[in-house]
Each structure stands twice: as C-alpha cells, then as structure tokens.
Amino acid sequence: MVSPQLVWVAFFAPLVACVLITLFFLKCKTSSSLIAIAGILTSFICSCLVFTQIFQSNPPAQLQQSLPWIHLDTLTINFGFLMNPLAIMMLLIVTGVGSAIFIYSRGYMDEDPSSPRFFAFLSLFAFSMIGIVLSNNFIQLFIFWELVGLSSYLLIGFWYAKPSAADAGVKAFMVNRLSDFGFLCGIILLWSLSDIGAGRSFQFTDLMNVVPHLAPHMLTIVALLLFCGVIGKSAQVPLHVWLIDAMEGPTPVSALIHAATMVAAGIYLLARTFFIFAPSTTALTFIAYTGAITSLMAAILAVAENDIKRILAYSTLSQLGLMVMALGLGGPMQGMYHLTTHAFFKALLFLGAGSVIYALHHEQNIWNMHGLLKKMPITGITFLVGTLALSGIFPLSGFWSKDAILGLAFANNSTLYLIAALASGLTAFYMGRLFWVVFWGDSPVHRRRANEHEVQESPAVMTIPLIFLAILSAIGGFIGIPHFLFPQQAPEELNLKVALISSVIALLGLGFSYLIYGKRTEADPLVTKLGGFYTVLQNKFYFDIVYGWYVNTIQQTLAICLARFEKEFIVRFCVGGVTNLARSGGKTFRYLQNGLVQFYALIFILGAILLFLFLMLIK
Amino acid sequence: MITLGSYLTLSGIIFSIGLVGVMTSRNVLKVLLSLELLLAASNVSFVAFSKFNGDYAGQLIVFFVILVAAAEVAIGLAIIVLMYRRLSTIQADELRTMKW
Amino acid sequence: MSPFFFYSFATILILASLAVVLARNPLYNVLALVVAIFSLSCLFVLLEAFFVGMILLLVYAGAVLVFFLFVVMCLNLNTVSLASDAQRRFRWLGTVVGLMFASSFCLAFKSFIKAQTMEASTIRGTIETIGKILFTDYLLPFELTSLLLLIAIFGIVSLAQGALSTGKNVENS
C-alpha cells in the first residue's frame, strides 16, 4: 500500500531546502546548490518509491490524507494530499525534470554571485509546484497556485538590476493575478453550490459527487471561471503576453517553470478536475477553440522572432495551446500525454539553448550564432533530438503524443484539426529555421567579440542532464505513459491516416525551412518577403501595445480618480470633517462656561425643569 | 375654603419668585436674600403638610431648617464681606475667574 | 374669618417677596424680607404651628435679618452703580425660566387631587407638643444642629481672621 510518510517527505523536502539555504547558506555558492539538489532529489526518490507502491496493485492504489486546518461552523478547509496515478505521474515529471534542471543550473549559475538566492527561490518553486500537484482541495490548490506565481515573479526578475527583467517579473505577476481573480470566483461559486446534504466542501472527492446535481448553466459558468485561471497560468490568448517577456529570467528558470512545469499546471488542473468540465459542452468548446487559436497564433509569431529563447517560448505557447485544445475536445489522457513528452523535449531544448548562451557568453540573437554543431557536438545532437521530437517525427516521443491529439481532433471537429495541423506544420518550420541558423554550416564565426576564446562544449554538469533528457525524449513514446496516467482508460489506437498526414506536414515544414535557411545568410530573408505583415508579427499582433494603452489611460485614470476620491472625500471630508466638527463644537460650547455663577445656576434649574417635564411626560 | 392646595400654591409662587431672584440679581446680597425666600417657601409647604397630615415631623423640620439657614446666612455674609474687601464691589459678575 | 386672614397674609407675603427681588436699594430688599417673614409667621399661626411661628420671628427676623442689615450698612453701597451690561442678557432668560418653573409646578399640582379635598387635622403645634417630640424622638438631630452651629462659628471666625489681616494690610498701605 501507499505509505503517506513518503508523500509528506516528497511534499516538504524542497521547502526544507529553501528554508535552510535562506537561513544559513546565503553566502556559500556550493553548499546552497548542493542543498537544493538534495532537496529535489529526495522528492524524486520518494516519488519513484510511491510510484512503485501505487502500481504494485491492480487496480492502482489511491490515497488521500488530510490534516484539519480550518474548522468553522459552515467552512471546512483541510490541508492534505490526494495521490492517484495522475498525480504521481505529474509528480515524477516535476521532480525528475526538476532534478535534471537543478543539476544543470549548478553549472549555469556558477559565475553569478547571487546564485544561493537563486537556489532558494528554485526550491521554493519546487515546493509550490509539488503543492499544486498533490493538493486535494481547491483552496489549498489556490494557495500553491499563487505561491507558484510568486516564485515565478522572483525568478523572472532574478537579475532585478536590469529594468527589463524587473518589468517582466511584474508583468507576469499582474497578468497571473488577473486570471486568478476569475479562478477564485469560480472556486467560491462552486463551493457555494456544493451543498448536497453533507455541508459545503472544497475537496475534489466531495465535489465529484456534487457535480451531477448542479444545474447545467451554473456548471458552465463555474467551468469557464475556473478556466480563467488556466488562461493566465498556461498563457492562453489573451493573457499570453507575460510568457514571452518571462524569458528575461535565467535559462534554467525558463526551462523549468516556463516550459515543463508551471505553465503545465493549468493543464494539470483541467485534467485533475475534468469531472467539472466534462458535462458542459459549451465550456469544452470554448476551451478547445481558445487552445487552437493560441496554438496557431504562437506558431505564426515564432517565425518572426530572432532571440533563441523567445522562439522556444513561442513554441511552448503553441504546444500548450494544443494541450488545452485536447482537453477541450474531451481528451484529458491525450493532453496529459503531450504534457509529459513536452516536458521532456522542451526542457531539453531550453537547456540546450542555455548551453549555447553560456558558451557564447550570454549571446542570445540567433543571427550571431552559426555552425555550432561542430564545436559543441553534445549540445547540437541533443538539440536536434529535441527539435525532431517537437516537430513530431517518428519514432520520437513527440510523434506519439501529438498524433494522439491530432487523432482526437480529426475524429471530433475538422476545423480544429485543420488549425492544429497548420500549427504543427509551422512548428516544424520555425524549429527547423532555428536549427539551421544556429547549428548548421561549416565555419563557426560569431559576429561579436571575434577575438574571444574559442567556443567550446559546456561542462559535464550541464551536458549530462541534456543527454538524460534526450534519451527520455527519444524513448518516451514506448514506455506506455498513457497507461500510467489513466489506468482505467483503454489505450487509444493509432489513427494511421492522421499519422501519415502529420508526418508529411512535419517533413514539409523542415524541408521548407532548409530551403530558406540552409545556406548561411546575413539576415532573415523573410523580412523582405513578408514585408508589411512582418511588422505586424514583430509587434506580436499588437497585444502588448493595446494592453499598455489600456493600463496607461483607462486604468490609470480610474486609479487616479479613486485616489482623489479617497483623499478628498474620505480623508478630508469624513475623517477631517469629524475632527472639525469636534473642534468647532468645542469652540461654540465653551462660551457656556463664562464664569458667571448665576448663569450656571440658571442652566442647572433649566435642566431640573426639563427633567421634571420629561418624567411627567413619561407618566 | 382654604385647602392644602392653596398653601402649596402659595409655596410654589414664593419659590418661583425666589428662583428668579437667585438667577437674575446683580447684587450678591440680593442673591442671598432670594435664597432665604426659597427656604421660606419650603417652610410653608412643610408646615402645611404637617397640619393637614396630622404629623408633627413637618414642624420639626422647619425648626431645623431655620437653624441651618441661620448658620448658612452667617457664613455667606462673611464671604460677601471678604469679597467686598478684595474687589471693592459686590456685583456678581465681577467673580468671573471660573471660566474657559 | 379664616379665608380672609389667609388671603390677606398671602398677598402681603407675595408682594413682599416681589419687593425683595425687584427693589433697587439693598436696604429695601432686607426690610421687604422682614415684612415677608412677619407675614409668614402669621400664616404659621393660622396653621396652629405656634412654636415655629415664634421661632421664625425670634431667630429669623430678630437675628438673621438684623445681621443682614448690619452688613448692608457696613458696606456702604451705591445704589446707582449696580447696573451691569454682562448680566442684562440673562435677566429675561432668568424670568422666563422662573415662569417655566411656576408652570411646571402647577402641572405637577394638578395631579395631586387629594390636596383639594383634604381635611385639616386637629393637631396644634404648641410648645408642649413640639417639645415632647423634640426631646424624645428628635433628640439626636437637635444635638447635631448645636454642633453645626459651633462649626459655623469656627468658620466665620477663621474667615474673619483672614479678613482682618487683609484689612490691616489695606489700611496700612
């Protein structure tokens, strides 16, 4: 049976690491990194043990344990975990990929003087993410949701002295906060409706029994509000704007948070609480279309990017859109499958990009990199594996998971299938573009600092995680992930027609990109070919400009109005008015004390008469 | 027909006159005299009640009131004399120091 | 007979008290009060309270008001200079309050119906009857009032001492 102690250790190990680093080791670089790695590895080992325990029995075991936390008359909130196959798979991804990235960042951040702070924040993030994975009720989930947002803000703005990084952190936090408002509304609405005789509850297991009793339109509203949280956290249109600027953070942060785990938290939420969304077709359609639009739009925008991390960020956006679309089509298994394989190859791609950036001393523009395959073979080959997996080439893991989604779309909704297929083709195109420009070619020349020391392969502490992730990306399709995620569901058959079509599209995309970018060029030839449309792409479809205008004019005016109202009315009129009233009252009334004793006697007798009249009237 | 009521009415009238005297006199001596009028009014009502209820207690109270009034007048006059010596006047509104 | 005497003495009493309040000359105030005490005493005799009537005359009119007269003569007051601006405002206010009091008294009185129909009892407040009660039931208050008078004497003597020394300074400077 599943032992709860292992789960609690896996839960709190990274928090212990974070606290230790913050309290004692903020000056030592080596100790802080080792403590952080120890924390996440402990969680990983415990997760592996729990995994074996769960799948020892058939059907797989499930465990829920809660500690009482808040117990009022009408409000009960517990703190606990719900361990089932879905949770343990997600936990394995988070801790496994997380361990690889922690080890990698030991090498990447060793030149940075404030790396202990980095490892403390990273451990805090790991704790929050594990909290989201394991939570068994909405309020606890929301707490860790916000904590993850906080860790993301801290890590994006890690180099806070750089204004663009600080701004990017604030932007990420604000956009997430906006979506979390809708999320919280949905949580509370669901809670208020959840009384079917045993009192209201936030727990998932209780809500599973509540959902069949809800009115359909209320359920749709709840589902859409909960989806608001997903829109923000998993960066769907229209709240996708933060993810691109989040690349200001160090590359391990981008790999861990903005590729593999945090942005996947939205998908995980949808899968975990899919029983809320499943009965409502309106909500599911909305979700599917949002995902599809995000996927296509991100793929189009990636074509016009020149920063290696931003291209990868757009590809993350596109794949997240695909996952959300899969969930909207009623396929949590397909969505989670793609999430798992995506975690592998996206982390791999980001770490590879980090390796390139590190070797070129923080150069990020792809037009300043060329022909690195010869000089950095391990990075180059693993990057190639990642690119092929992302494009969906047989037999890598990406092929299986993406085809599961495309097969689902083909069977249910042809518009969505077309959009998804187009996005996949564009994915292959721009990833090919990236690979040819950065790694292909004969003579490695980089523009800036031509006399710097030779470009060389990154140290082993960085390449070993790359190799590990590359192996996972390659064999990911064959280890039977869907079976572990949703053991009750029968495995999906591979739709041969869809598989063939998608492979052809991918190969076309790669080939097309080779045609344009295979030979070494000075600048992007697409700029001239697309002309005006390219400017639109460069402005990212004007989302940032519109949002910026809105915040600067409408929101600021509103804020200024409210501030003025508060200052004038509340402070000067109400509060100041009370004091003025007291002061002027006092000034008037002090003339009653004029020192004439007979006047006092008069008032005295007047009072006595009034009292007497009052008593007479009462009679 | 003279009833208890007539005596009480008389007492009320005298008391009101005494009150007006206390509240409006410019002269402190007049205040003291009006105070005596108040006491006189209450004496009337006490004796009237005593006669009509058949209880001697009213008259005895009057006896004590007269005694106490005598003592009070003595001290009051001493104070007025002191005031005259200090301020050379006995106008009531010269005593204004208990004010804001 | 009785009503005639009552009404005449009551009228004198009221007129005298009005004179106490309204007269300008302080001497007239005191003398009006003497008249009022006289009529008061007559009223007491009408009520067959002989003892207190006589005590009133002896103690009040005979001692207290004479003392008042002494002080009035001593202080050498000017009748004219007693007009003051500060108090004019309150004169009419005081009169109004007095009228309010009188009216509320009547208001209270209206509910006291028994007062209209009571029969007078037959007690007579002579020296024997008062004396019997005074020295048996009310002995303690009697002794305490003598103590009170003693304290009053102490008070006056100490005040006068202070006055004397101040007076001496005034005279010497």
mmCIF file of N, CA and C in Angstrom, chain A residues 594 596 598-599 602 605-606 609-610 612-613 616, chain C residues 86-87 90 93-94 97 100-101 104-105 107-108:
data_model
loop_
_atom_site.group_PDB
_atom_site.id
_atom_site.type_symbol
_atom_site.label_atom_id
_atom_site.label_comp_id
_atom_site.label_asym_id
_atom_site.label_seq_id
_atom_site.Cartn_x
_atom_site.Cartn_y
_atom_site.Cartn_z
ATOM 1 N N ASN A 594 -18.931 80.826 31.179
ATOM 2 C CA ASN A 594 -18.490 82.222 31.176
ATOM 3 C C ASN A 594 -18.106 82.744 32.547
ATOM 4 N N LEU A 596 -19.869 83.180 35.144
ATOM 5 C CA LEU A 596 -20.901 83.805 35.983
ATOM 6 C C LEU A 596 -21.662 82.698 36.689
ATOM 7 N N GLN A 598 -24.296 82.765 38.440
ATOM 8 C CA GLN A 598 -25.760 82.772 38.325
ATOM 9 C C GLN A 598 -26.204 82.139 37.017
ATOM 10 N N PHE A 599 -25.343 82.300 36.004
ATOM 11 C CA PHE A 599 -25.651 81.631 34.738
ATOM 12 C C PHE A 599 -25.623 80.127 34.927
ATOM 13 N N LEU A 602 -28.725 79.093 36.522
ATOM 14 C CA LEU A 602 -29.837 79.127 35.569
ATOM 15 C C LEU A 602 -29.889 77.839 34.755
ATOM 16 N N ILE A 605 -31.096 74.969 36.915
ATOM 17 C CA ILE A 605 -32.539 74.923 37.160
ATOM 18 C C ILE A 605 -33.281 74.552 35.881
ATOM 19 N N LEU A 606 -32.805 75.062 34.774
ATOM 20 C CA LEU A 606 -33.407 74.704 33.491
ATOM 21 C C LEU A 606 -33.351 73.201 33.282
ATOM 22 N N ILE A 609 -35.900 71.509 35.434
ATOM 23 C CA ILE A 609 -37.264 71.647 34.925
ATOM 24 C C ILE A 609 -37.492 70.683 33.764
ATOM 25 N N LEU A 610 -36.505 70.623 32.886
ATOM 26 C CA LEU A 610 -36.658 69.746 31.724
ATOM 27 C C LEU A 610 -36.775 68.287 32.163
ATOM 28 N N PHE A 612 -37.918 67.239 34.943
ATOM 29 C CA PHE A 612 -39.239 67.076 35.544
ATOM 30 C C PHE A 612 -40.305 66.914 34.471
ATOM 31 N N LEU A 613 -40.239 67.763 33.434
ATOM 32 C CA LEU A 613 -41.217 67.659 32.344
ATOM 33 C C LEU A 613 -41.121 66.319 31.656
ATOM 34 N N MET A 616 -42.750 63.795 33.756
ATOM 35 C CA MET A 616 -44.196 63.957 33.684
ATOM 36 C C MET A 616 -44.737 63.372 32.389
ATOM 37 N N ALA C 86 -23.117 92.918 31.439
ATOM 38 C CA ALA C 86 -22.949 91.494 31.173
ATOM 39 C C ALA C 86 -24.168 90.692 31.575
ATOM 40 N N GLN C 87 -24.871 91.149 32.612
ATOM 41 C CA GLN C 87 -25.962 90.317 33.082
ATOM 42 C C GLN C 87 -27.305 90.640 32.460
ATOM 43 N N PHE C 90 -29.112 87.944 30.688
ATOM 44 C CA PHE C 90 -29.686 86.819 31.393
ATOM 45 C C PHE C 90 -30.906 87.188 32.218
ATOM 46 N N LEU C 93 -33.922 85.901 30.485
ATOM 47 C CA LEU C 93 -33.840 84.443 30.442
ATOM 48 C C LEU C 93 -34.189 83.873 31.810
ATOM 49 N N GLY C 94 -33.682 84.529 32.859
ATOM 50 C CA GLY C 94 -33.970 84.066 34.206
ATOM 51 C C GLY C 94 -35.458 84.168 34.509
ATOM 52 N N VAL C 97 -37.230 81.383 32.810
ATOM 53 C CA VAL C 97 -37.040 80.089 33.486
ATOM 54 C C VAL C 97 -37.895 80.029 34.735
ATOM 55 N N MET C 100 -41.283 79.202 33.754
ATOM 56 C CA MET C 100 -41.346 77.781 33.402
ATOM 57 C C MET C 100 -41.473 76.941 34.657
ATOM 58 N N PHE C 101 -40.719 77.354 35.664
ATOM 59 C CA PHE C 101 -40.783 76.580 36.897
ATOM 60 C C PHE C 101 -42.168 76.646 37.503
ATOM 61 N N SER C 104 -44.523 74.480 35.625
ATOM 62 C CA SER C 104 -44.359 73.040 35.832
ATOM 63 C C SER C 104 -44.807 72.652 37.226
ATOM 64 N N PHE C 105 -44.701 73.595 38.134
ATOM 65 C CA PHE C 105 -45.227 73.320 39.463
ATOM 66 C C PHE C 105 -46.743 73.130 39.408
ATOM 67 N N LEU C 107 -48.406 72.221 36.881
ATOM 68 C CA LEU C 107 -48.621 70.965 36.163
ATOM 69 C C LEU C 107 -48.574 69.799 37.132
ATOM 70 N N ALA C 108 -47.574 69.820 38.010
ATOM 71 C CA ALA C 108 -47.459 68.732 38.976
ATOM 72 C C ALA C 108 -48.628 68.756 39.946
#
